[in-house]
Amino acid sequence: MQIDTELLGSLDELDGVQLQKAIAQLADRVQEEAGKTTTPEEEQKFLSDLFDGERGLFWRLYSKVLAKSGRVTWADYGIRQFLRAPVERFLELGMLEGDPKNRFHSLQRYMDTLIGSTTDVEKFTIARALWESRSEGVKTAIGEYWLKNAKPHLKPAIGRYYNDLAKHLEDALKQRYAAIESGVEAVALVRERVDLSLPGVIRPTGSRHLIRQVFQEIEDIFFSIGFSIVEGPEIETPYYNFEALNIPEFHPVRDDMDTFYLELPKGAKTPLLLRTHTSPMQIRTMERQKPPVRVIVPGKVYRRDNPDATHSFAFHQIEGLAVDTDITFCDFTGTIEYFVKQFFGPGVKTRFRPSYFPFTEPSVEFDVSCPFCAGTGTATGGGTCSKCKGAAWIELFGAGMVDPAVYGFVNYDAKKVSGFAFGIGIDRLAMLKYGIDDIQVFFQNDVRFLRQFP
Ligand code: PHE
C-alpha cells in the first residue's frame, strides 16, 4: 500500500483531534486500495499491509493514538472510520446482485485477519466492536444493506451466509479472547513466580499477656486437683454481686467496693453494674448444680479506684469454690497451702489471719512467707527485702468457709453441706512474682513490656 513513511511521521505533530481526522482521511485511501484488490493474492497482500504485526498500517496508527492519549477505544473517530472503510468497500452498499459468496468471504478474511492480529484486551475490544457495534458494526451493516434490500430470490442464500459468518466470527472472537487471557495469565505466572530462594517474610509472633500466663499457671494447679474452670458475666445485677452473697442493700460493707453502675434507660427492671469481684459466680455456679462443687473462676473485675502504681479500675481475680457434704477447715487450708507451694515453690510457709467477708464465716486473710528473702525480711545482700518491706510475710488473698447464709440463696441445705471459697488478686500476684512495680503496665500494651514475657 502506498502510504509513505513521511506522511506517517507527520502525524506525530498533530494533537488528539487532528490526529483522529488525519486517520479518517487515510481511511479513504485505504478504501480505494480495498477496491483495487481483485485476486486472492492481492487481497492477502492488502490485509497483511494493514494488520501484519507492528508493521501493519493499522497497528502503527493505533500506536500513535496510544502514545498521544494513553488509550485507544472504538470511540476514537479516526480508528473507527479507518477500520470500517474497507468493510464498506466489501459491502458495496445496497448493490448486492449476483452470488454474495465472494463478498462474504472477503469480509470474513478481513475480520479474521484483524481479530487474529489482536494481542491484548484493548485491541481485541476494538476488533469485536467492529463486528458487534449496534450502530456501526459489520453485523448490523449486513442486515441493513444486504438482507433488507436483497432481491427475494437471493434472500435465503444471504441469510445462510450471514448465519455462517456470524457463527464463525463469534467462535473466532471467543478463541482469540481465551488466547489473550491465557497469555495474560502466562505473563502473570512468570511475574508472580515464587522464588523459593528468597528469604521469607518473618511475621512477629505474639505471645500471651503476662496476666493470661499467670491465670494459666493457677488454672493448671487447681485443674490438677480436680477443680474445673467456669467463667461468668462482667456485667452483673446487684443480686448476684451483693445480695445473694449476704451483702444486703445499705450494708456498710458495700462501701468497700466503689462500684460502677451502668446508666440504663428509664424503666429498666433492675440496676446493672460491673462486677466488683468474681464471687457472683459462686452463686451462679451453685444455682446451676448440686454439690459437690469444685470450680475456679478467672476473670476481670472493676472498681471505681483512681489509677496509681497499685490500683486500677479494672483488674483480675480467680475465685475458688469447693462445696461438699464433708469439707472441713483442714481441707481448706490444705488446698490453699498446696496451691501456694506449687506457685511459689516448696520452701514457702503459709499462715492465715482472721478477717471479715459477709459471705464467709470464718473469714481469713492468707499470707505467704516472703519467697524473695526466704521469709527473713532481709535481702540477700543485706538491707530490707524490697518485696515484703522487711515484714517476712506477704499478704496474699482473702478466703474463708462459705457462710451458711449463702446456701439459703441457692437452695443448698446448710445443715448438710460445707465448703470454702477464696478470691485471688492476679495482678498483685503477677507483680510479686515477676518483680513489676506498677500495675498500669498490664493495661498499657507497650510491646517493650509485653516482649519480656514471651
Ligand atoms: N470477693 C472478695 C474480694 O474481692 C474475695 C473473697 C472471695 C473473699 C472469696 C472470700 C471468699 O475481696
Short mmCIF file of N, CA and C in Angstrom, two decimals, residues 60-211:
data_model
loop_
_atom_site.label_atom_id
_atom_site.label_comp_id
_atom_site.label_asym_id
_atom_site.label_seq_id
_atom_site.Cartn_x
_atom_site.Cartn_y
_atom_site.Cartn_z
N ARG A 60 0.18 0.57 13.34
CA ARG A 60 1.08 1.71 13.50
C ARG A 60 0.29 2.96 13.88
N LEU A 61 -0.87 3.10 13.23
CA LEU A 61 -1.73 4.24 13.59
C LEU A 61 -2.23 4.09 15.04
N TYR A 62 -2.57 2.88 15.35
CA TYR A 62 -3.04 2.56 16.72
C TYR A 62 -2.00 3.01 17.75
N SER A 63 -0.73 2.66 17.50
CA SER A 63 0.32 3.03 18.46
C SER A 63 0.45 4.55 18.57
N LYS A 64 0.24 5.23 17.46
CA LYS A 64 0.36 6.69 17.51
C LYS A 64 -0.72 7.29 18.42
N VAL A 65 -1.95 6.79 18.26
CA VAL A 65 -3.03 7.28 19.13
C VAL A 65 -2.75 6.91 20.59
N LEU A 66 -2.28 5.68 20.75
CA LEU A 66 -1.99 5.21 22.11
C LEU A 66 -0.94 6.11 22.77
N ALA A 67 0.10 6.46 22.00
CA ALA A 67 1.17 7.29 22.55
C ALA A 67 0.63 8.68 22.89
N LYS A 68 -0.29 9.16 22.09
CA LYS A 68 -0.82 10.51 22.29
C LYS A 68 -1.78 10.57 23.47
N SER A 69 -2.73 9.61 23.52
CA SER A 69 -3.82 9.77 24.51
C SER A 69 -3.83 8.70 25.60
N GLY A 70 -2.90 7.77 25.53
CA GLY A 70 -2.83 6.80 26.62
C GLY A 70 -3.74 5.60 26.44
N ARG A 71 -4.82 5.75 25.63
CA ARG A 71 -5.64 4.58 25.35
C ARG A 71 -6.37 4.73 24.03
N VAL A 72 -6.75 3.61 23.47
CA VAL A 72 -7.45 3.61 22.20
C VAL A 72 -8.73 2.82 22.37
N THR A 73 -9.84 3.40 21.94
CA THR A 73 -11.11 2.67 22.03
C THR A 73 -11.89 2.86 20.74
N TRP A 74 -12.96 2.14 20.65
CA TRP A 74 -13.87 2.21 19.50
C TRP A 74 -14.44 3.62 19.35
N ALA A 75 -14.43 4.36 20.47
CA ALA A 75 -14.97 5.73 20.43
C ALA A 75 -14.03 6.67 19.68
N ASP A 76 -12.79 6.26 19.40
CA ASP A 76 -11.87 7.12 18.64
C ASP A 76 -12.32 7.18 17.18
N TYR A 77 -12.75 8.38 16.81
CA TYR A 77 -13.36 8.58 15.49
C TYR A 77 -12.50 8.04 14.35
N GLY A 78 -11.24 8.44 14.31
CA GLY A 78 -10.36 8.05 13.20
C GLY A 78 -10.19 6.53 13.11
N ILE A 79 -9.96 5.94 14.24
CA ILE A 79 -9.75 4.49 14.32
C ILE A 79 -10.98 3.75 13.78
N ARG A 80 -12.14 4.24 14.18
CA ARG A 80 -13.40 3.60 13.79
C ARG A 80 -13.59 3.72 12.26
N GLN A 81 -13.36 4.93 11.75
CA GLN A 81 -13.51 5.17 10.31
C GLN A 81 -12.54 4.28 9.53
N PHE A 82 -11.34 4.23 10.04
CA PHE A 82 -10.28 3.51 9.34
C PHE A 82 -10.63 2.03 9.21
N LEU A 83 -11.13 1.44 10.30
CA LEU A 83 -11.46 0.02 10.25
C LEU A 83 -12.69 -0.25 9.39
N ARG A 84 -13.60 0.71 9.37
CA ARG A 84 -14.84 0.50 8.62
C ARG A 84 -14.68 0.71 7.12
N ALA A 85 -13.68 1.47 6.75
CA ALA A 85 -13.54 1.84 5.33
C ALA A 85 -13.49 0.63 4.39
N PRO A 86 -12.59 -0.32 4.62
CA PRO A 86 -12.56 -1.48 3.72
C PRO A 86 -13.86 -2.25 3.77
N VAL A 87 -14.46 -2.32 4.92
CA VAL A 87 -15.70 -3.07 5.08
C VAL A 87 -16.75 -2.51 4.14
N GLU A 88 -16.83 -1.19 4.09
CA GLU A 88 -17.85 -0.57 3.23
C GLU A 88 -17.60 -0.92 1.77
N ARG A 89 -16.33 -1.01 1.42
CA ARG A 89 -15.98 -1.40 0.06
C ARG A 89 -16.48 -2.82 -0.22
N PHE A 90 -16.19 -3.72 0.72
CA PHE A 90 -16.61 -5.11 0.52
C PHE A 90 -18.13 -5.20 0.46
N LEU A 91 -18.77 -4.36 1.23
CA LEU A 91 -20.24 -4.44 1.30
C LEU A 91 -20.90 -3.89 0.04
N GLU A 92 -20.17 -3.01 -0.64
CA GLU A 92 -20.74 -2.34 -1.83
C GLU A 92 -22.19 -2.00 -1.60
N LEU A 93 -22.34 -1.08 -0.69
CA LEU A 93 -23.64 -0.81 -0.07
C LEU A 93 -24.85 -0.90 -0.97
N GLY A 94 -25.72 -1.77 -0.59
CA GLY A 94 -27.01 -1.85 -1.25
C GLY A 94 -26.99 -2.35 -2.69
N MET A 95 -25.82 -2.70 -3.18
CA MET A 95 -25.74 -3.04 -4.59
C MET A 95 -25.63 -4.53 -4.85
N LEU A 96 -25.97 -5.29 -3.83
CA LEU A 96 -25.73 -6.72 -3.96
C LEU A 96 -26.65 -7.35 -5.01
N GLU A 97 -26.00 -7.83 -6.07
CA GLU A 97 -26.78 -8.62 -7.04
C GLU A 97 -26.09 -9.97 -7.08
N GLY A 98 -26.15 -10.73 -8.04
CA GLY A 98 -25.37 -11.97 -8.15
C GLY A 98 -25.13 -12.73 -6.85
N ASP A 99 -24.25 -13.73 -6.89
CA ASP A 99 -23.95 -14.59 -5.74
C ASP A 99 -23.09 -13.84 -4.71
N PRO A 100 -23.55 -13.75 -3.47
CA PRO A 100 -22.84 -12.97 -2.45
C PRO A 100 -21.64 -13.70 -1.84
N LYS A 101 -21.41 -14.92 -2.31
CA LYS A 101 -20.40 -15.77 -1.67
C LYS A 101 -19.04 -15.07 -1.50
N ASN A 102 -18.54 -14.49 -2.62
CA ASN A 102 -17.20 -13.90 -2.55
C ASN A 102 -17.13 -12.71 -1.59
N ARG A 103 -18.17 -11.95 -1.60
CA ARG A 103 -18.19 -10.79 -0.69
C ARG A 103 -18.13 -11.26 0.76
N PHE A 104 -18.91 -12.27 1.06
CA PHE A 104 -18.88 -12.80 2.42
C PHE A 104 -17.48 -13.31 2.76
N HIS A 105 -16.86 -13.96 1.78
CA HIS A 105 -15.52 -14.47 2.06
C HIS A 105 -14.53 -13.36 2.29
N SER A 106 -14.62 -12.30 1.53
CA SER A 106 -13.73 -11.15 1.73
C SER A 106 -13.92 -10.56 3.12
N LEU A 107 -15.18 -10.40 3.47
CA LEU A 107 -15.48 -9.85 4.81
C LEU A 107 -14.90 -10.74 5.89
N GLN A 108 -15.12 -12.04 5.71
CA GLN A 108 -14.64 -12.97 6.73
C GLN A 108 -13.12 -12.91 6.84
N ARG A 109 -12.43 -12.86 5.69
CA ARG A 109 -10.95 -12.81 5.75
C ARG A 109 -10.49 -11.53 6.43
N TYR A 110 -11.15 -10.45 6.10
CA TYR A 110 -10.79 -9.16 6.71
C TYR A 110 -10.95 -9.23 8.24
N MET A 111 -12.10 -9.70 8.67
CA MET A 111 -12.35 -9.79 10.11
C MET A 111 -11.40 -10.79 10.77
N ASP A 112 -11.20 -11.92 10.11
CA ASP A 112 -10.30 -12.93 10.66
C ASP A 112 -8.89 -12.37 10.87
N THR A 113 -8.43 -11.64 9.84
CA THR A 113 -7.06 -11.12 9.95
C THR A 113 -6.96 -10.10 11.08
N LEU A 114 -7.98 -9.23 11.14
CA LEU A 114 -7.97 -8.23 12.22
C LEU A 114 -8.01 -8.91 13.59
N ILE A 115 -8.97 -9.81 13.76
CA ILE A 115 -9.13 -10.46 15.07
C ILE A 115 -7.84 -11.21 15.43
N GLY A 116 -7.30 -11.93 14.42
CA GLY A 116 -6.10 -12.72 14.69
C GLY A 116 -4.88 -11.87 15.04
N SER A 117 -4.92 -10.59 14.68
CA SER A 117 -3.73 -9.77 14.94
C SER A 117 -3.83 -9.00 16.25
N THR A 118 -4.93 -9.22 16.99
CA THR A 118 -5.02 -8.50 18.28
C THR A 118 -4.22 -9.25 19.33
N THR A 119 -3.48 -8.48 20.13
CA THR A 119 -2.57 -9.13 21.08
C THR A 119 -2.87 -8.77 22.54
N ASP A 120 -3.81 -7.86 22.73
CA ASP A 120 -4.20 -7.59 24.13
C ASP A 120 -5.70 -7.26 24.17
N VAL A 121 -6.21 -7.13 25.36
CA VAL A 121 -7.66 -6.98 25.52
C VAL A 121 -8.17 -5.69 24.86
N GLU A 122 -7.38 -4.61 24.92
CA GLU A 122 -7.82 -3.34 24.33
C GLU A 122 -7.96 -3.48 22.82
N LYS A 123 -6.95 -4.08 22.21
CA LYS A 123 -7.01 -4.26 20.75
C LYS A 123 -8.17 -5.18 20.39
N PHE A 124 -8.30 -6.23 21.16
CA PHE A 124 -9.36 -7.20 20.91
C PHE A 124 -10.73 -6.52 20.97
N THR A 125 -10.89 -5.64 21.96
CA THR A 125 -12.18 -5.00 22.17
C THR A 125 -12.57 -4.17 20.94
N ILE A 126 -11.59 -3.55 20.32
CA ILE A 126 -11.87 -2.76 19.12
C ILE A 126 -12.29 -3.67 17.97
N ALA A 127 -11.59 -4.78 17.81
CA ALA A 127 -11.94 -5.72 16.74
C ALA A 127 -13.35 -6.25 16.96
N ARG A 128 -13.68 -6.54 18.21
CA ARG A 128 -15.00 -7.07 18.50
C ARG A 128 -16.08 -6.01 18.21
N ALA A 129 -15.74 -4.74 18.53
CA ALA A 129 -16.70 -3.66 18.29
C ALA A 129 -16.97 -3.52 16.80
N LEU A 130 -15.95 -3.73 15.98
CA LEU A 130 -16.15 -3.61 14.52
C LEU A 130 -17.19 -4.63 14.06
N TRP A 131 -17.22 -5.76 14.71
CA TRP A 131 -18.23 -6.76 14.36
C TRP A 131 -19.56 -6.46 15.04
N GLU A 132 -19.53 -6.14 16.33
CA GLU A 132 -20.77 -6.16 17.12
C GLU A 132 -21.47 -4.81 17.29
N SER A 133 -20.72 -3.71 17.11
CA SER A 133 -21.31 -2.40 17.40
C SER A 133 -22.68 -2.24 16.73
N ARG A 134 -23.66 -1.84 17.52
CA ARG A 134 -25.03 -1.77 17.03
C ARG A 134 -25.19 -0.76 15.89
N SER A 135 -24.56 0.41 16.05
CA SER A 135 -24.79 1.46 15.05
C SER A 135 -23.79 1.37 13.90
N GLU A 136 -22.56 0.93 14.19
CA GLU A 136 -21.56 0.99 13.13
C GLU A 136 -20.82 -0.31 12.89
N GLY A 137 -21.34 -1.39 13.45
CA GLY A 137 -20.67 -2.67 13.29
C GLY A 137 -21.03 -3.38 11.99
N VAL A 138 -20.20 -4.33 11.61
CA VAL A 138 -20.38 -5.07 10.37
C VAL A 138 -21.66 -5.90 10.41
N LYS A 139 -21.90 -6.47 11.58
CA LYS A 139 -23.06 -7.32 11.75
C LYS A 139 -24.35 -6.56 11.39
N THR A 140 -24.50 -5.37 11.96
CA THR A 140 -25.67 -4.55 11.68
C THR A 140 -25.70 -4.16 10.20
N ALA A 141 -24.53 -3.81 9.69
CA ALA A 141 -24.44 -3.35 8.30
C ALA A 141 -24.94 -4.43 7.34
N ILE A 142 -24.55 -5.66 7.56
CA ILE A 142 -25.00 -6.74 6.67
C ILE A 142 -26.51 -6.83 6.67
N GLY A 143 -27.06 -6.76 7.88
CA GLY A 143 -28.51 -6.83 7.99
C GLY A 143 -29.18 -5.69 7.22
N GLU A 144 -28.66 -4.46 7.48
CA GLU A 144 -29.28 -3.27 6.89
C GLU A 144 -29.14 -3.25 5.37
N TYR A 145 -27.93 -3.47 4.88
CA TYR A 145 -27.65 -3.26 3.46
C TYR A 145 -27.99 -4.47 2.61
N TRP A 146 -27.62 -5.62 3.09
CA TRP A 146 -27.76 -6.80 2.24
C TRP A 146 -29.06 -7.52 2.45
N LEU A 147 -29.37 -7.80 3.71
CA LEU A 147 -30.57 -8.61 3.94
C LEU A 147 -31.85 -7.87 3.57
N LYS A 148 -31.92 -6.61 4.05
CA LYS A 148 -33.15 -5.85 3.84
C LYS A 148 -33.41 -5.57 2.36
N ASN A 149 -32.33 -5.18 1.65
CA ASN A 149 -32.51 -4.76 0.25
C ASN A 149 -32.41 -5.89 -0.76
N ALA A 150 -32.12 -7.07 -0.27
CA ALA A 150 -31.83 -8.16 -1.22
C ALA A 150 -33.04 -8.52 -2.09
N LYS A 151 -32.74 -8.91 -3.31
CA LYS A 151 -33.82 -9.43 -4.17
C LYS A 151 -34.36 -10.70 -3.52
N PRO A 152 -35.68 -10.90 -3.62
CA PRO A 152 -36.28 -12.03 -2.90
C PRO A 152 -35.60 -13.37 -3.18
N HIS A 153 -35.19 -13.60 -4.42
CA HIS A 153 -34.63 -14.92 -4.70
C HIS A 153 -33.25 -15.10 -4.07
N LEU A 154 -32.57 -13.98 -3.68
CA LEU A 154 -31.24 -14.08 -3.04
C LEU A 154 -31.33 -14.20 -1.52
N LYS A 155 -32.47 -13.82 -0.99
CA LYS A 155 -32.59 -13.72 0.48
C LYS A 155 -32.17 -14.98 1.24
N PRO A 156 -32.69 -16.17 0.83
CA PRO A 156 -32.30 -17.36 1.61
C PRO A 156 -30.80 -17.57 1.62
N ALA A 157 -30.13 -17.38 0.48
CA ALA A 157 -28.68 -17.60 0.42
C ALA A 157 -27.96 -16.59 1.31
N ILE A 158 -28.36 -15.36 1.19
CA ILE A 158 -27.70 -14.32 2.01
C ILE A 158 -27.88 -14.64 3.49
N GLY A 159 -29.12 -15.03 3.82
CA GLY A 159 -29.39 -15.37 5.22
C GLY A 159 -28.48 -16.49 5.70
N ARG A 160 -28.27 -17.48 4.86
CA ARG A 160 -27.44 -18.61 5.26
C ARG A 160 -25.97 -18.17 5.44
N TYR A 161 -25.45 -17.42 4.45
CA TYR A 161 -24.06 -16.94 4.56
C TYR A 161 -23.88 -16.07 5.81
N TYR A 162 -24.90 -15.29 6.01
CA TYR A 162 -24.85 -14.38 7.16
C TYR A 162 -24.74 -15.17 8.47
N ASN A 163 -25.59 -16.19 8.59
CA ASN A 163 -25.55 -17.00 9.81
C ASN A 163 -24.20 -17.71 9.96
N ASP A 164 -23.70 -18.24 8.84
CA ASP A 164 -22.40 -18.92 8.90
C ASP A 164 -21.31 -17.96 9.34
N LEU A 165 -21.32 -16.77 8.74
CA LEU A 165 -20.28 -15.78 9.07
C LEU A 165 -20.37 -15.41 10.55
N ALA A 166 -21.60 -15.17 10.99
CA ALA A 166 -21.78 -14.77 12.39
C ALA A 166 -21.24 -15.85 13.32
N LYS A 167 -21.59 -17.09 13.03
CA LYS A 167 -21.14 -18.17 13.89
C LYS A 167 -19.62 -18.26 13.87
N HIS A 168 -19.08 -18.17 12.64
CA HIS A 168 -17.63 -18.28 12.50
C HIS A 168 -16.91 -17.18 13.30
N LEU A 169 -17.39 -15.95 13.14
CA LEU A 169 -16.69 -14.83 13.81
C LEU A 169 -16.87 -14.88 15.33
N GLU A 170 -18.05 -15.28 15.75
CA GLU A 170 -18.23 -15.35 17.20
C GLU A 170 -17.30 -16.39 17.82
N ASP A 171 -17.13 -17.51 17.13
CA ASP A 171 -16.16 -18.52 17.61
C ASP A 171 -14.74 -17.95 17.60
N ALA A 172 -14.42 -17.27 16.49
CA ALA A 172 -13.07 -16.72 16.37
C ALA A 172 -12.79 -15.73 17.49
N LEU A 173 -13.80 -14.91 17.80
CA LEU A 173 -13.64 -13.91 18.87
C LEU A 173 -13.41 -14.61 20.20
N LYS A 174 -14.23 -15.63 20.43
CA LYS A 174 -14.12 -16.37 21.68
C LYS A 174 -12.71 -16.96 21.84
N GLN A 175 -12.27 -17.60 20.78
CA GLN A 175 -10.95 -18.24 20.83
C GLN A 175 -9.83 -17.23 21.05
N ARG A 176 -9.96 -16.10 20.32
CA ARG A 176 -8.90 -15.09 20.43
C ARG A 176 -8.86 -14.56 21.87
N TYR A 177 -10.05 -14.33 22.39
CA TYR A 177 -10.10 -13.78 23.75
C TYR A 177 -9.48 -14.75 24.75
N ALA A 178 -9.82 -16.02 24.61
CA ALA A 178 -9.26 -17.03 25.51
C ALA A 178 -7.74 -17.05 25.39
N ALA A 179 -7.26 -16.93 24.14
CA ALA A 179 -5.81 -16.97 23.93
C ALA A 179 -5.14 -15.76 24.60
N ILE A 180 -5.77 -14.59 24.44
CA ILE A 180 -5.20 -13.38 25.06
C ILE A 180 -5.19 -13.54 26.58
N GLU A 181 -6.34 -13.99 27.10
CA GLU A 181 -6.45 -14.19 28.55
C GLU A 181 -5.38 -15.13 29.08
N SER A 182 -5.21 -16.27 28.40
CA SER A 182 -4.24 -17.23 28.93
C SER A 182 -2.83 -16.68 28.76
N GLY A 183 -2.65 -15.86 27.71
CA GLY A 183 -1.36 -15.19 27.55
C GLY A 183 -1.11 -14.28 28.73
N VAL A 184 -2.16 -13.54 29.11
CA VAL A 184 -2.06 -12.64 30.26
C VAL A 184 -1.70 -13.45 31.49
N GLU A 185 -2.39 -14.60 31.60
CA GLU A 185 -2.12 -15.47 32.74
C GLU A 185 -0.68 -15.96 32.73
N ALA A 186 -0.24 -16.35 31.55
CA ALA A 186 1.13 -16.87 31.45
C ALA A 186 2.13 -15.81 31.87
N VAL A 187 1.87 -14.56 31.39
CA VAL A 187 2.77 -13.47 31.76
C VAL A 187 2.72 -13.25 33.27
N ALA A 188 1.48 -13.30 33.81
CA ALA A 188 1.33 -13.09 35.25
C ALA A 188 2.04 -14.19 36.03
N LEU A 189 1.94 -15.41 35.50
CA LEU A 189 2.60 -16.53 36.19
C LEU A 189 4.09 -16.30 36.27
N VAL A 190 4.66 -15.79 35.17
CA VAL A 190 6.09 -15.53 35.19
C VAL A 190 6.41 -14.43 36.20
N ARG A 191 5.57 -13.38 36.15
CA ARG A 191 5.82 -12.23 37.02
C ARG A 191 5.66 -12.62 38.50
N GLU A 192 4.65 -13.46 38.77
CA GLU A 192 4.34 -13.76 40.17
C GLU A 192 4.98 -15.06 40.64
N ARG A 193 5.93 -15.54 39.85
CA ARG A 193 6.56 -16.80 40.22
C ARG A 193 7.15 -16.70 41.63
N VAL A 194 6.99 -17.73 42.40
CA VAL A 194 7.52 -17.71 43.76
C VAL A 194 8.99 -18.13 43.73
N ASP A 195 9.83 -17.26 44.21
CA ASP A 195 11.25 -17.58 44.25
C ASP A 195 11.58 -18.16 45.62
N LEU A 196 11.74 -19.48 45.63
CA LEU A 196 11.91 -20.16 46.92
C LEU A 196 13.27 -19.86 47.55
N SER A 197 14.15 -19.25 46.78
CA SER A 197 15.46 -18.98 47.36
C SER A 197 15.49 -17.65 48.11
N LEU A 198 14.40 -16.85 47.97
CA LEU A 198 14.37 -15.58 48.69
C LEU A 198 14.16 -15.82 50.19
N PRO A 199 14.69 -14.96 51.02
CA PRO A 199 14.41 -15.11 52.45
C PRO A 199 12.93 -14.86 52.72
N GLY A 200 12.36 -15.54 53.68
CA GLY A 200 10.93 -15.45 53.93
C GLY A 200 10.56 -14.16 54.64
N VAL A 201 9.24 -13.91 54.65
CA VAL A 201 8.73 -12.77 55.41
C VAL A 201 8.54 -13.24 56.84
N ILE A 202 9.25 -12.64 57.76
CA ILE A 202 9.13 -13.09 59.15
C ILE A 202 8.08 -12.24 59.86
N ARG A 203 6.98 -12.87 60.17
CA ARG A 203 5.93 -12.14 60.86
C ARG A 203 6.15 -12.27 62.36
N PRO A 204 6.04 -11.15 63.06
CA PRO A 204 6.24 -11.23 64.50
C PRO A 204 5.14 -12.10 65.13
N THR A 205 5.54 -13.03 65.97
CA THR A 205 4.51 -13.84 66.63
C THR A 205 4.19 -13.20 67.97
N GLY A 206 2.93 -13.17 68.27
CA GLY A 206 2.52 -12.60 69.54
C GLY A 206 2.74 -13.60 70.67
N SER A 207 2.49 -13.18 71.87
CA SER A 207 2.58 -14.12 72.99
C SER A 207 1.43 -13.81 73.93
N ARG A 208 1.21 -14.70 74.87
CA ARG A 208 0.13 -14.45 75.83
C ARG A 208 0.54 -13.34 76.78
N HIS A 209 -0.41 -12.50 77.11
CA HIS A 209 -0.18 -11.43 78.08
C HIS A 209 0.22 -12.07 79.41
N LEU A 210 1.07 -11.37 80.14
CA LEU A 210 1.56 -11.94 81.40
C LEU A 210 0.41 -12.33 82.33
N ILE A 211 -0.63 -11.50 82.37
CA ILE A 211 -1.78 -11.81 83.23
C ILE A 211 -2.40 -13.14 82.81
#
